[in-house]
PDB file of C-alpha atoms and ligand atoms in Angstrom:
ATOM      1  CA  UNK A 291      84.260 117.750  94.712  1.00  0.00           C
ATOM      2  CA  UNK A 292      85.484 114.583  96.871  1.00  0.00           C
ATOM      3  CA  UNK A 293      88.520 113.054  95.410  1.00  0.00           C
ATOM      4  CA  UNK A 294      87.710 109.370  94.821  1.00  0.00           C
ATOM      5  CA  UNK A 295      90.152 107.127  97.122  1.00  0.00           C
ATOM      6  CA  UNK A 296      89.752 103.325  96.282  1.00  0.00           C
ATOM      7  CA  UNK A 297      91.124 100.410  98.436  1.00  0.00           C
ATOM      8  CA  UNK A 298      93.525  97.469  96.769  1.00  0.00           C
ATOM      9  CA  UNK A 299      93.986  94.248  97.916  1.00  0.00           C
ATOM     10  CA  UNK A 300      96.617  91.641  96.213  1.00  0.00           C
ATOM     11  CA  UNK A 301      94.239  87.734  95.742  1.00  0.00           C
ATOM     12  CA  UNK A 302      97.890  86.477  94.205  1.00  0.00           C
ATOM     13  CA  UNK A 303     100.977  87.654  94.476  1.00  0.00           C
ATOM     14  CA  UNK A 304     103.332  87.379  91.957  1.00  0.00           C
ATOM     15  CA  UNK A 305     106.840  85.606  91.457  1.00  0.00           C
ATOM     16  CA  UNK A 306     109.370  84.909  88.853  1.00  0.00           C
ATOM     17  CA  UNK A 307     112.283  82.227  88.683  1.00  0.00           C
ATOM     18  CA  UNK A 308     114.269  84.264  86.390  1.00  0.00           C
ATOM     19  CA  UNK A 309     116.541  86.848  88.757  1.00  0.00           C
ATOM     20  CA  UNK A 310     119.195  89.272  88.303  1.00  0.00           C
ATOM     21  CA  UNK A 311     122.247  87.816  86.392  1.00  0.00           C
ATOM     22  CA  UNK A 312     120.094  84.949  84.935  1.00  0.00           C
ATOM     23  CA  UNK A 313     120.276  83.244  88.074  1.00  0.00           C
ATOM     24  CA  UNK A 314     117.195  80.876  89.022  1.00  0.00           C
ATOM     25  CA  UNK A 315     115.542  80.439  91.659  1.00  0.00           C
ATOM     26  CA  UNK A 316     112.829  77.931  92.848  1.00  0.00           C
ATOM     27  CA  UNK A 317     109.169  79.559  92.309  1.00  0.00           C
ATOM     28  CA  UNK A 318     106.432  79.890  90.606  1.00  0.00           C
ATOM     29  CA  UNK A 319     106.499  81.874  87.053  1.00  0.00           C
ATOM     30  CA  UNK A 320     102.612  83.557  88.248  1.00  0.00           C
ATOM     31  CA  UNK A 321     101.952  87.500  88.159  1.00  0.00           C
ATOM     32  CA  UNK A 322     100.515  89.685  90.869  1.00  0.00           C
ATOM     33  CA  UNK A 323      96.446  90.337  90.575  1.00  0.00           C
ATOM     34  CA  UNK A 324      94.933  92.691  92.476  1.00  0.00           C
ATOM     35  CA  UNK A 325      91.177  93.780  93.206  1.00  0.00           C
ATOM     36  CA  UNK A 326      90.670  97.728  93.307  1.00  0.00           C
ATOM     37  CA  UNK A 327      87.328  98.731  94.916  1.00  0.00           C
ATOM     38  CA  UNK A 328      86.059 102.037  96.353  1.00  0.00           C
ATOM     39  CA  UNK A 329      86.823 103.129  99.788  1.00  0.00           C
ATOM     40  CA  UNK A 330      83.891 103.490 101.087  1.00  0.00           C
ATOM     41  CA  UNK A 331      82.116 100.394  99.882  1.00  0.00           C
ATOM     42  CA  UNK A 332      82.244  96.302  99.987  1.00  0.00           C
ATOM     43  CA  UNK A 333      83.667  95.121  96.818  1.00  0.00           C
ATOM     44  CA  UNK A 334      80.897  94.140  94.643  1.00  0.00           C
ATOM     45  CA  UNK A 335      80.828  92.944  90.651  1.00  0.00           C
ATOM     46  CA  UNK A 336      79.797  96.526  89.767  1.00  0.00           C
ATOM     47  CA  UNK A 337      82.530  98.899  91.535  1.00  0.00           C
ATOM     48  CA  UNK A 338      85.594  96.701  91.265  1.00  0.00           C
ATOM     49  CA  UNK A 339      88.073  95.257  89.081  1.00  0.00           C
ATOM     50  CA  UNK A 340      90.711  92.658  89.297  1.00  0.00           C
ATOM     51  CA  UNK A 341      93.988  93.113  87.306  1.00  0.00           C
ATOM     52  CA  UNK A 342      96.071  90.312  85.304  1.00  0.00           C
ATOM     53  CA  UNK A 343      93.811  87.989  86.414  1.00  0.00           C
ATOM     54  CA  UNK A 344      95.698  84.839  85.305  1.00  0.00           C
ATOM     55  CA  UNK A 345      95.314  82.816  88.324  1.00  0.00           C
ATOM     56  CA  UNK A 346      97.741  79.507  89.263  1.00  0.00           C
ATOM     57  CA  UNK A 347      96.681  76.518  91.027  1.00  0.00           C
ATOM     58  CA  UNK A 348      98.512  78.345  94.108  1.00  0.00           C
ATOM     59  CA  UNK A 349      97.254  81.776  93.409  1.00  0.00           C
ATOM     60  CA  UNK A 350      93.852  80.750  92.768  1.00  0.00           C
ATOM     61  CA  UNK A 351      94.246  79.479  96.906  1.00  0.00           C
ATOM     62  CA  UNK A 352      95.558  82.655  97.996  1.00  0.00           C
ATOM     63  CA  UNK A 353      92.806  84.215  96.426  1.00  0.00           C
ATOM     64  CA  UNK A 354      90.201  82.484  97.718  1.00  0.00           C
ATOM     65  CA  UNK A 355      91.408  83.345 101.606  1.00  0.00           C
ATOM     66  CA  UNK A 356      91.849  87.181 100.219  1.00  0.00           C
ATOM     67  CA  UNK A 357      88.252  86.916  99.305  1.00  0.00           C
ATOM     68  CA  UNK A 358      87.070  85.213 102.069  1.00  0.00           C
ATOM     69  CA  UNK A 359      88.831  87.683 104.575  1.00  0.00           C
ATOM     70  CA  UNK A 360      86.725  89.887 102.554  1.00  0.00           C
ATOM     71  CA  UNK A 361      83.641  88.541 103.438  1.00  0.00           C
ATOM     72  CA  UNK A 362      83.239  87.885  99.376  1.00  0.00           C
ATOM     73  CA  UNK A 363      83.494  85.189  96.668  1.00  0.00           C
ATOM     74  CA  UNK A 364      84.693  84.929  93.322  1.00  0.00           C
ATOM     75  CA  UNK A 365      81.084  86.106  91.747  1.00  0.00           C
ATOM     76  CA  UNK A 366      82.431  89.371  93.126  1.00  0.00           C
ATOM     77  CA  UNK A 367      85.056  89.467  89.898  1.00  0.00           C
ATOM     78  CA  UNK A 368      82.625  91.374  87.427  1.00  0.00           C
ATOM     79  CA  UNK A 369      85.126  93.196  85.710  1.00  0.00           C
ATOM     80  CA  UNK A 370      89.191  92.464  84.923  1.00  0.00           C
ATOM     81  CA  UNK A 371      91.883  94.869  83.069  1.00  0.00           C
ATOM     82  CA  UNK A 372      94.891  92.897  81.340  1.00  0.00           C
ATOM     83  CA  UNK A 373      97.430  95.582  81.470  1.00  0.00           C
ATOM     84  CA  UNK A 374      99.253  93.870  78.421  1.00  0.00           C
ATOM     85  CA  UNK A 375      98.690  90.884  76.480  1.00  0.00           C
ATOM     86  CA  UNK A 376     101.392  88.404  77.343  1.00  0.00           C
ATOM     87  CA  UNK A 377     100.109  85.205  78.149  1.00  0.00           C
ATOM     88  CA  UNK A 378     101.166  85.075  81.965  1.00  0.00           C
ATOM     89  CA  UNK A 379      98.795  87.925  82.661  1.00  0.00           C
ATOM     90  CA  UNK A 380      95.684  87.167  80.411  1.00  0.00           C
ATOM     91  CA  UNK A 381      92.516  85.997  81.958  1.00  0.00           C
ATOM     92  CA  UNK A 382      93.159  82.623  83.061  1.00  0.00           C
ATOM     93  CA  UNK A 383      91.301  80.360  85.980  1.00  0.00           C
ATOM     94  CA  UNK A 384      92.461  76.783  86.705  1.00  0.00           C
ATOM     95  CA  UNK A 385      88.927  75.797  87.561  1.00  0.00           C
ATOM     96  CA  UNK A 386      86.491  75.405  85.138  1.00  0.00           C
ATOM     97  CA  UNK A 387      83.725  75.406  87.821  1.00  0.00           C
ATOM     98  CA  UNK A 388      84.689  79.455  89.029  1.00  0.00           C
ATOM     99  CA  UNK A 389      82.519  82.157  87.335  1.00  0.00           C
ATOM    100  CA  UNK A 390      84.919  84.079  85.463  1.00  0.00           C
ATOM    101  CA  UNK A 391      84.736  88.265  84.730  1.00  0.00           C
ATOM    102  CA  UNK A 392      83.028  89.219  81.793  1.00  0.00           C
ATOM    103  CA  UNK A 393      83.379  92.502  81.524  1.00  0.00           C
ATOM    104  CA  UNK A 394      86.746  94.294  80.539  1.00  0.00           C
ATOM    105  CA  UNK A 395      87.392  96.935  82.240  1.00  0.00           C
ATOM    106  CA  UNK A 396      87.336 100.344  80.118  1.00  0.00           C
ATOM    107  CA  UNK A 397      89.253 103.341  82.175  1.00  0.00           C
ATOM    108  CA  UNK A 398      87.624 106.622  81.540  1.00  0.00           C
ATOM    109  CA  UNK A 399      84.713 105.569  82.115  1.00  0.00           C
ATOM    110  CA  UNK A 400      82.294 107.199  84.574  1.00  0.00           C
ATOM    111  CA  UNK A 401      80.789 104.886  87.582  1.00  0.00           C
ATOM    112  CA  UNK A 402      82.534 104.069  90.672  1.00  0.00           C
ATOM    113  CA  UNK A 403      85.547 103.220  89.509  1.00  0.00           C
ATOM    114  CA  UNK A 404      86.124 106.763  87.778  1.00  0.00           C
ATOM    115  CA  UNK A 405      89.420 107.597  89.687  1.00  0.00           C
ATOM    116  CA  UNK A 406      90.954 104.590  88.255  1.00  0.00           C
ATOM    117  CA  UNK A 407      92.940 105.577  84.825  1.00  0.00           C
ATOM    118  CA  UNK A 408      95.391 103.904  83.169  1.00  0.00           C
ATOM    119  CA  UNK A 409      99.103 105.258  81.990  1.00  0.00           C
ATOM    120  CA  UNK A 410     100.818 103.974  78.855  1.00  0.00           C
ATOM    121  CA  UNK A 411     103.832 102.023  79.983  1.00  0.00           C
ATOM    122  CA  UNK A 412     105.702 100.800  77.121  1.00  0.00           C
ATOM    123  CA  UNK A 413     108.824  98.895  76.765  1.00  0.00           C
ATOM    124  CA  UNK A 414     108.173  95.652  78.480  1.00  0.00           C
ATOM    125  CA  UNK A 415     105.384  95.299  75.969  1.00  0.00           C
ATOM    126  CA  UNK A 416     104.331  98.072  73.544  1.00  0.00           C
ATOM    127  CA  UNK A 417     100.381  97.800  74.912  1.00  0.00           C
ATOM    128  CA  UNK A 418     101.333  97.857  77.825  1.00  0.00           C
ATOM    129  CA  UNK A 419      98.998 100.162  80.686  1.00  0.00           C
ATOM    130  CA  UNK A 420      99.396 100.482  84.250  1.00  0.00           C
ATOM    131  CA  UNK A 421      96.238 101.494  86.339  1.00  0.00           C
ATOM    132  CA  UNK A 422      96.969 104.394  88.662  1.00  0.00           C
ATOM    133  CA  UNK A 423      94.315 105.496  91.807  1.00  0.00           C
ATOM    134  CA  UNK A 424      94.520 107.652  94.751  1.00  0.00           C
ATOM    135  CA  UNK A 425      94.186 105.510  98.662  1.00  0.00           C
ATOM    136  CA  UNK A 426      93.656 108.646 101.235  1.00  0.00           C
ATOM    137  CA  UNK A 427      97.069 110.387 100.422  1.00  0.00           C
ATOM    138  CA  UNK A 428      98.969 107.769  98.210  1.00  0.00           C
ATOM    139  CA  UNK A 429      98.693 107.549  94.715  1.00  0.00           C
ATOM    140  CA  UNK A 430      99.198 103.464  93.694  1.00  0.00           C
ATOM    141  CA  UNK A 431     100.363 102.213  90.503  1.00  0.00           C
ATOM    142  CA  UNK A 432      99.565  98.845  89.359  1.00  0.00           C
ATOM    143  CA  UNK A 433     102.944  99.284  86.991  1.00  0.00           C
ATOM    144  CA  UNK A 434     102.640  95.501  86.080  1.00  0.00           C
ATOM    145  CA  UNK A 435     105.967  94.171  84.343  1.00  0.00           C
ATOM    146  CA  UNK A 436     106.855  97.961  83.830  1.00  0.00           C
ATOM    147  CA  UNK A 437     108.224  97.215  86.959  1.00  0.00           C
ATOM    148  CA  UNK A 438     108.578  93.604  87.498  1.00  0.00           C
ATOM    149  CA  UNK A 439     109.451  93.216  90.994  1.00  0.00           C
ATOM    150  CA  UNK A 440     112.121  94.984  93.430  1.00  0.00           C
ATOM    151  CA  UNK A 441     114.981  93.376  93.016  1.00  0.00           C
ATOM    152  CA  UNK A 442     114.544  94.135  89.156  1.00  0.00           C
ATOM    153  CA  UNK A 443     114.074  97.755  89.764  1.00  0.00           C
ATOM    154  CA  UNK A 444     117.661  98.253  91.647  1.00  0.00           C
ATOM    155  CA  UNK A 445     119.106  96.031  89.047  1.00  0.00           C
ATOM    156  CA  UNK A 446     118.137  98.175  86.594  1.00  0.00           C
ATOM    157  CA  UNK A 447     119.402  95.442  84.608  1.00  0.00           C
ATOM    158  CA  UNK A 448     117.234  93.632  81.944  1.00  0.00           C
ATOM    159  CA  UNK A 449     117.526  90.286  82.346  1.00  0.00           C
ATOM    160  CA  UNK A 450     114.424  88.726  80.987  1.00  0.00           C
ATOM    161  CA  UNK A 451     115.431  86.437  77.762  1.00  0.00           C
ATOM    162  CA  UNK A 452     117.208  89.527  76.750  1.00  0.00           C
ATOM    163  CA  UNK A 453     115.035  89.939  73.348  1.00  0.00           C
ATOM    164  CA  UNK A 454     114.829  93.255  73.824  1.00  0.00           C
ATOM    165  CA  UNK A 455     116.183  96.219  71.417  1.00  0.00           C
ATOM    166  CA  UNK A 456     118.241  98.703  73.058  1.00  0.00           C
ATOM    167  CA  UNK A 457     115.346 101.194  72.546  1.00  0.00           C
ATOM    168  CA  UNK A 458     112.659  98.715  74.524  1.00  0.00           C
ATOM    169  CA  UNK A 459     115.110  99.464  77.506  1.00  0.00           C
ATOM    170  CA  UNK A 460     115.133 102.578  76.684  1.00  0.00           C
ATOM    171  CA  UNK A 461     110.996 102.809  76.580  1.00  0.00           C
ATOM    172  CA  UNK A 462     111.015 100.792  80.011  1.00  0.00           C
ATOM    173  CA  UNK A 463     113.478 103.249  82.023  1.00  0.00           C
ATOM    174  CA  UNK A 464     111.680 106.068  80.492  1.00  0.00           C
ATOM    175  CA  UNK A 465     108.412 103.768  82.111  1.00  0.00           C
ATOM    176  CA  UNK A 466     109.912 103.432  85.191  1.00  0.00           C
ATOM    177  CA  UNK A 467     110.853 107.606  85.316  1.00  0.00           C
ATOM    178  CA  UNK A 468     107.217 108.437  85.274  1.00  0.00           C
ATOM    179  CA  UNK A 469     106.160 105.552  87.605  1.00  0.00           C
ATOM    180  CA  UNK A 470     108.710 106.924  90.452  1.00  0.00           C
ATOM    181  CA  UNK A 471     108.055 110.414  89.375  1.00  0.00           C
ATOM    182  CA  UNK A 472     104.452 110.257  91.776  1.00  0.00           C
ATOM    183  CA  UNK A 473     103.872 106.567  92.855  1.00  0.00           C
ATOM    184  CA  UNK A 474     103.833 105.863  96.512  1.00  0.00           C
ATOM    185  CA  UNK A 475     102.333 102.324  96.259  1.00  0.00           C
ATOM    186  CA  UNK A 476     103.800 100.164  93.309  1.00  0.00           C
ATOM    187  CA  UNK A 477     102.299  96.840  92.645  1.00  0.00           C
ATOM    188  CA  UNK A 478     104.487  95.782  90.229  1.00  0.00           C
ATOM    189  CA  UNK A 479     103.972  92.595  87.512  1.00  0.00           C
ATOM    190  CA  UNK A 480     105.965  89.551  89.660  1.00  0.00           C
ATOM    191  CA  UNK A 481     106.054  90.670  93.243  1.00  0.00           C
ATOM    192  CA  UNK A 482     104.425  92.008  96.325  1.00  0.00           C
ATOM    193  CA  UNK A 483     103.599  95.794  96.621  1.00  0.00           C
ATOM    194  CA  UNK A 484     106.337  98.045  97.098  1.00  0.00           C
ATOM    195  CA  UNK A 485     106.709 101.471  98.900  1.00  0.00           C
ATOM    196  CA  UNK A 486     108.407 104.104  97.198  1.00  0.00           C
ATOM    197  CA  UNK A 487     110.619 106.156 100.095  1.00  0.00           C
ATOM    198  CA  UNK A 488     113.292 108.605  99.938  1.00  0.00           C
ATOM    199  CA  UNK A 489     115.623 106.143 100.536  1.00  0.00           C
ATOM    200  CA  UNK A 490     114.842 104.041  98.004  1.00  0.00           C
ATOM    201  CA  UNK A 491     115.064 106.806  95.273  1.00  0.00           C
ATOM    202  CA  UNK A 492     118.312 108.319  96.682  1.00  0.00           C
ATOM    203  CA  UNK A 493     119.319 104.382  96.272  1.00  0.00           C
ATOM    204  CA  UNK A 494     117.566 104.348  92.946  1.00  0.00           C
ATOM    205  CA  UNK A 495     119.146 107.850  91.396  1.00  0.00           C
ATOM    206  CA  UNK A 496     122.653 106.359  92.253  1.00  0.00           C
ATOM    207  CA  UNK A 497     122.564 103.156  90.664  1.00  0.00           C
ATOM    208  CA  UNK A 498     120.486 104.276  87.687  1.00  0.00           C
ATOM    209  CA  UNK A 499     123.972 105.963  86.174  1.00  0.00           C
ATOM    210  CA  UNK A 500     125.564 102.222  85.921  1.00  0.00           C
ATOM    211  CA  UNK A 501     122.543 101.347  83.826  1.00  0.00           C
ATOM    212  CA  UNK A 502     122.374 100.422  79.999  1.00  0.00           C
ATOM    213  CA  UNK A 503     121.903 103.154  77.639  1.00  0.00           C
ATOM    214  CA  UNK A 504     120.851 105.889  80.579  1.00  0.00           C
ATOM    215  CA  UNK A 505     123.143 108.559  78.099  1.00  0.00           C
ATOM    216  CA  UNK A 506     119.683 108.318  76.115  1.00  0.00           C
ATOM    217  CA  UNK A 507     117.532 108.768  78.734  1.00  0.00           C
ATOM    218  CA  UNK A 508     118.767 111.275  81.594  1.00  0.00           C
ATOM    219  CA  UNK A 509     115.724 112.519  82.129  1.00  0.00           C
ATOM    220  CA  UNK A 510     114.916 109.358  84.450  1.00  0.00           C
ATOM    221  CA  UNK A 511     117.647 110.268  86.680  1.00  0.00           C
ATOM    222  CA  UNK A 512     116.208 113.878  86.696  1.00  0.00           C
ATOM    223  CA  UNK A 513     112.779 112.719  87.303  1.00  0.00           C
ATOM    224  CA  UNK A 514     113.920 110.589  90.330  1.00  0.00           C
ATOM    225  CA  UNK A 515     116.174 113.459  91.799  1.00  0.00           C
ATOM    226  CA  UNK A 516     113.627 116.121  91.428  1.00  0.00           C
ATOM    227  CA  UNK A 517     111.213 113.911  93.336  1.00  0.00           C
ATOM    228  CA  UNK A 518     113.294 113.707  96.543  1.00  0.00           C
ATOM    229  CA  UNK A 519     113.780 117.457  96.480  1.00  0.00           C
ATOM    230  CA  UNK A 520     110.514 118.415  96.238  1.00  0.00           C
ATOM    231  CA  UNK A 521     107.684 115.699  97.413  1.00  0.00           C
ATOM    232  CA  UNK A 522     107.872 116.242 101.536  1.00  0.00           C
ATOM    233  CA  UNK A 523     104.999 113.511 101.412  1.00  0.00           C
ATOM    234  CA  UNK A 524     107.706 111.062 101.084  1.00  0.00           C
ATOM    235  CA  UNK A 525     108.153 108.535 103.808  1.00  0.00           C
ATOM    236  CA  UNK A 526     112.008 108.131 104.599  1.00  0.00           C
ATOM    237  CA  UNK A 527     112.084 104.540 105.137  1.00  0.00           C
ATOM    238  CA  UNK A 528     109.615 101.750 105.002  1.00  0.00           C
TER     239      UNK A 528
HETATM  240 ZN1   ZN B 113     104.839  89.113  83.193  1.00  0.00          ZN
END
């Protein structure tokens, strides 16, 4: 049996005003969507998907030269996947003259995108599913706001309006444990792709003590140390 190995490419990629320390900064509140498609194929309305397709007036550009580049339009969206249902990543176009997806994407399911399966992520958002594939020897997560962008993830700080109960930080580290535990490729909900390296977890596994409420979940620490002792298919650096 062939292992299925898809392709990704981002059509918009995501940003978020709201940083670290409830600083601001000046861009665009849009999430990252990204079409999955199989490796050995053209990306067509049958064998791919787009994820949080809630395109901006910006992203909706960026998508179109993705596309393009592609040597595709935007009839090629047959299917989408929401991985949670929070507004900024719903099914949204600016145009009403695009074709939009109509199918929802069901993981599990057999067809050409059959390597594609989702992971419960909770915390962020209790419905909350990333979609995880193999690409040749790296397994991608699109983590969504399970991870919401880099400078998040070393924060390890939540900083969104802060509505959360301890134990939805708790849920989201716990998230973020099994995300680092075998991602190489994160897409994550508000930012450009991201490649997990040693460095980055030896980074990670130190600043994850200074975290909130880690004496409930040590495991994540575990998870993260573990991985840099055993994966040799880690990169050191980017
Ligand atoms: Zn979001």
């Amino acid at each position: 049996m062939t292992l299925l190995s898809y392709q990704h490419r981002v059509l918009q990629t995501g940003s978020l005003p709201l940083r670290p320390g409830a600083r601001l900064q000046r861009v665009p509140h849009a999430c990252t969507a990204t079409l999955i498609w199989p490796d050995d194929a053209v990306p067509t309305p049958e064998n791919s998907v787009v994820t949080d397709p809630c395109f901006t007036g910006e992203g909706f550009v960026e998508a179109s030269a993705v596309l393009r580049e592609l040597g595709v339009g935007f009839d090629v969206l047959g299917s989408y996947f929401e991985t949670h249902q929070h507004g900024d990543h719903m099914l949204s176009f600016p145009s009403l003259d695009t074709p939009y997806p109509e199918r929802r994407f069901q993981p599990g399911s057999d067809g050409p995108l059959a390597g594609v399966s989702a992971v419960h992520c909770p915390g962020h958002s209790p419905d909350l599913h990333a979609l995880v594939f193999r690409s040749g020897n790296d397994e991608v997560w699109i983590a969504s706001d399970a991870i919401i962008d880099e400078e998040w993830l070393r924060a390890w700080r939540y900083y969104w309006p802060n509505g959360y109960s301890d134990e939805e930080i708790v849920e989201t580290w716990r998230s973020v444990g099994r995300i680092l535990a075998r991602a190489h490729v994160v897409v994550p909900g508000h930012g450009p792709p991201l490649r997990v390296t040693a460095r980055l977890l030896e980074e990670l596994a130190k600043s994850f003590e200074q975290a909130l409420f880690t004496e409930l979940c040590p495991e994540v620490g575990e998870q993260i140390r573990r991985r840099l002792a055993s994966d040799a298919s880690l990169p050191a650096d980017a």
